[in-house]
mmCIF file of C-alpha atoms in Angstrom:
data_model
loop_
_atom_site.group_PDB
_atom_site.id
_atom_site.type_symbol
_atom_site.label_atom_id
_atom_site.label_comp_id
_atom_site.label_asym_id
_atom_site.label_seq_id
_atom_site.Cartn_x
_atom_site.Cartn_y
_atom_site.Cartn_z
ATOM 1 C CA UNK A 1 0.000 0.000 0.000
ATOM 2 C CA UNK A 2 3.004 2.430 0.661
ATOM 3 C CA UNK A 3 4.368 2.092 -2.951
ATOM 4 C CA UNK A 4 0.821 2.948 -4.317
ATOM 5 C CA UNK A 5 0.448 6.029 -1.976
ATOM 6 C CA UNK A 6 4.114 7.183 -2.852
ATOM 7 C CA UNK A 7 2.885 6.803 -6.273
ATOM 8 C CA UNK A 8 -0.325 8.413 -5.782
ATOM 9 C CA UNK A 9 1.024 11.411 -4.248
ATOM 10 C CA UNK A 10 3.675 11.661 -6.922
ATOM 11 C CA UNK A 11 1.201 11.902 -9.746
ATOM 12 C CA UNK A 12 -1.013 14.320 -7.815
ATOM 13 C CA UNK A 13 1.550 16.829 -8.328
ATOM 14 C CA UNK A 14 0.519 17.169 -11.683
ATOM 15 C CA UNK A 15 -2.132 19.812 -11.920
ATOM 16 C CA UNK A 16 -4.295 17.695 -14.549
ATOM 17 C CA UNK A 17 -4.363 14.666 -12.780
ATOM 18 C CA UNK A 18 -5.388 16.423 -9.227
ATOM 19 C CA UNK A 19 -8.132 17.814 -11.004
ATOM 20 C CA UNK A 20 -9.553 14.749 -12.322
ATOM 21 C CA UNK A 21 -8.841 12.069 -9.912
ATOM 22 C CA UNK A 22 -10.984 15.006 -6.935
ATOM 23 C CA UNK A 23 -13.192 14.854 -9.383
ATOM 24 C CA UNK A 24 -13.733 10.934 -9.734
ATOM 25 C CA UNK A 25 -13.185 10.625 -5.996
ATOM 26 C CA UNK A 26 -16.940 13.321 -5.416
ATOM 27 C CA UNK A 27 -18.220 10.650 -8.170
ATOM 28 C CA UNK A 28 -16.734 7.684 -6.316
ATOM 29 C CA UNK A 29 -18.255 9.597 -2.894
ATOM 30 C CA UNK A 30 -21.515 9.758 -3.886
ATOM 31 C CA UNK A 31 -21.980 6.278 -5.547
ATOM 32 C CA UNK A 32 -20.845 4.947 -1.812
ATOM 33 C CA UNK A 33 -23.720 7.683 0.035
ATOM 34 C CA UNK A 34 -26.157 5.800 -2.658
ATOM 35 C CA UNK A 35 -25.461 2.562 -2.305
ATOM 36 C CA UNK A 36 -25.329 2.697 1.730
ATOM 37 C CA UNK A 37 -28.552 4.525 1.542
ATOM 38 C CA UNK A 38 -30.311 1.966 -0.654
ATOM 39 C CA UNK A 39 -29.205 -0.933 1.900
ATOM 40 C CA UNK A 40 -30.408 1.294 5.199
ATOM 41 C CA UNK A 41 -33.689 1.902 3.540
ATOM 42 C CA UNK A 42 -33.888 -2.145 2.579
ATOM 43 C CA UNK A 43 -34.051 -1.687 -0.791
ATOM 44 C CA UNK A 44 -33.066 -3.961 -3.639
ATOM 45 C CA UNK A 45 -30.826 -2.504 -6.736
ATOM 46 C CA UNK A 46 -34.695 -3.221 -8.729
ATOM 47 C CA UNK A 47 -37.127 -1.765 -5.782
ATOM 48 C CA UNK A 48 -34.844 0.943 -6.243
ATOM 49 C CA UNK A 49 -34.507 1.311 -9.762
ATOM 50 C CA UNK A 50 -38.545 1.218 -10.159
ATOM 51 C CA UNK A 51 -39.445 4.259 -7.538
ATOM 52 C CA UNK A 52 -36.626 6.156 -9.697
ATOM 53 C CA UNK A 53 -37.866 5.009 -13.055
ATOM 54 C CA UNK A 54 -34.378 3.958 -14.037
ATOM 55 C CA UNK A 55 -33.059 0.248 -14.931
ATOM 56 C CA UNK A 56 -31.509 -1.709 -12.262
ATOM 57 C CA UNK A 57 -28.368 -1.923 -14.641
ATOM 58 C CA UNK A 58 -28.152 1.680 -14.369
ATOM 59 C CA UNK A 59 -28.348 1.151 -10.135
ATOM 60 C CA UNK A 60 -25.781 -1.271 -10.365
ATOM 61 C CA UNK A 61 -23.362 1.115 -12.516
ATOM 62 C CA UNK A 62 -24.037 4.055 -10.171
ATOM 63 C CA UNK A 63 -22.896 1.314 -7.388
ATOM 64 C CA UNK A 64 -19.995 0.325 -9.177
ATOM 65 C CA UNK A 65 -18.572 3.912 -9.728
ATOM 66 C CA UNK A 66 -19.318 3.215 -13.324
ATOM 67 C CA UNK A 67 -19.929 6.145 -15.426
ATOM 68 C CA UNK A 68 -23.287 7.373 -15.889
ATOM 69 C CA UNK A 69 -25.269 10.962 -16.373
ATOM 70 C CA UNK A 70 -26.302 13.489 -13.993
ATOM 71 C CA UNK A 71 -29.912 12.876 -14.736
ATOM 72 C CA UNK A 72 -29.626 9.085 -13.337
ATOM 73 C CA UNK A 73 -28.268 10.445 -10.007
ATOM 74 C CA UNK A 74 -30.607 13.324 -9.662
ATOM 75 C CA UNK A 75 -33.582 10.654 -10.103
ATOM 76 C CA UNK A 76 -31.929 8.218 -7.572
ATOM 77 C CA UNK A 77 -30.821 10.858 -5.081
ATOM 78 C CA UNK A 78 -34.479 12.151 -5.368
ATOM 79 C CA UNK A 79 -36.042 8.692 -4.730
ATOM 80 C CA UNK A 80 -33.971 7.904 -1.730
ATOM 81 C CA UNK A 81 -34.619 11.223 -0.403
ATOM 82 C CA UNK A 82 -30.724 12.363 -0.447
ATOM 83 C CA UNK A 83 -29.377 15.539 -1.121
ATOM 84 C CA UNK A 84 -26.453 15.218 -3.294
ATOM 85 C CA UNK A 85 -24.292 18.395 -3.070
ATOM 86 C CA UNK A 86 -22.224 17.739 -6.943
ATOM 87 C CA UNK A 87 -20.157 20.947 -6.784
#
């Protein structure tokens, strides 16, 4: 784990690479507040996906830190009652 921080915090000195890996990590931050939310409020990824008229593919992808659109994580935030702060 040291060699991966040493490398980590080498390549953050590069201003381009700061600025995207903070900006995956708010991504990555969010997908976690979802997913733990789902779970408290016993949801499944489809119970889920139907109250925010998305697919459960497109639960499972927010879950997985997999890329998806603003839109899907307004309509989940919304349907689990969360207020996601993006900026």
């Amino acid at each position: 784990m040291t060699v991966f921080r040493n490398y980590l915090n080498e390549q953050l000195k590069d201003e381009k690479f700061a600025k995207v890996y903070e900006a995956e990590k708010k991504l990555l931050s969010i997908a976690i507040k979802i997913a733990k939310e789902r779970s408290n409020q016993g949801l499944s990824q489809t119970q889920l996906a139907h109250k925010a008229m998305v697919t459960q593919q497109q639960i499972s992808k927010i879950e997985n830190g997999q890329n998806c659109n603003i839109l899907t994580f307004l309509k989940v935030s919304k349907a689990l009652g969360l207020n996601i702060n993006i900026g």
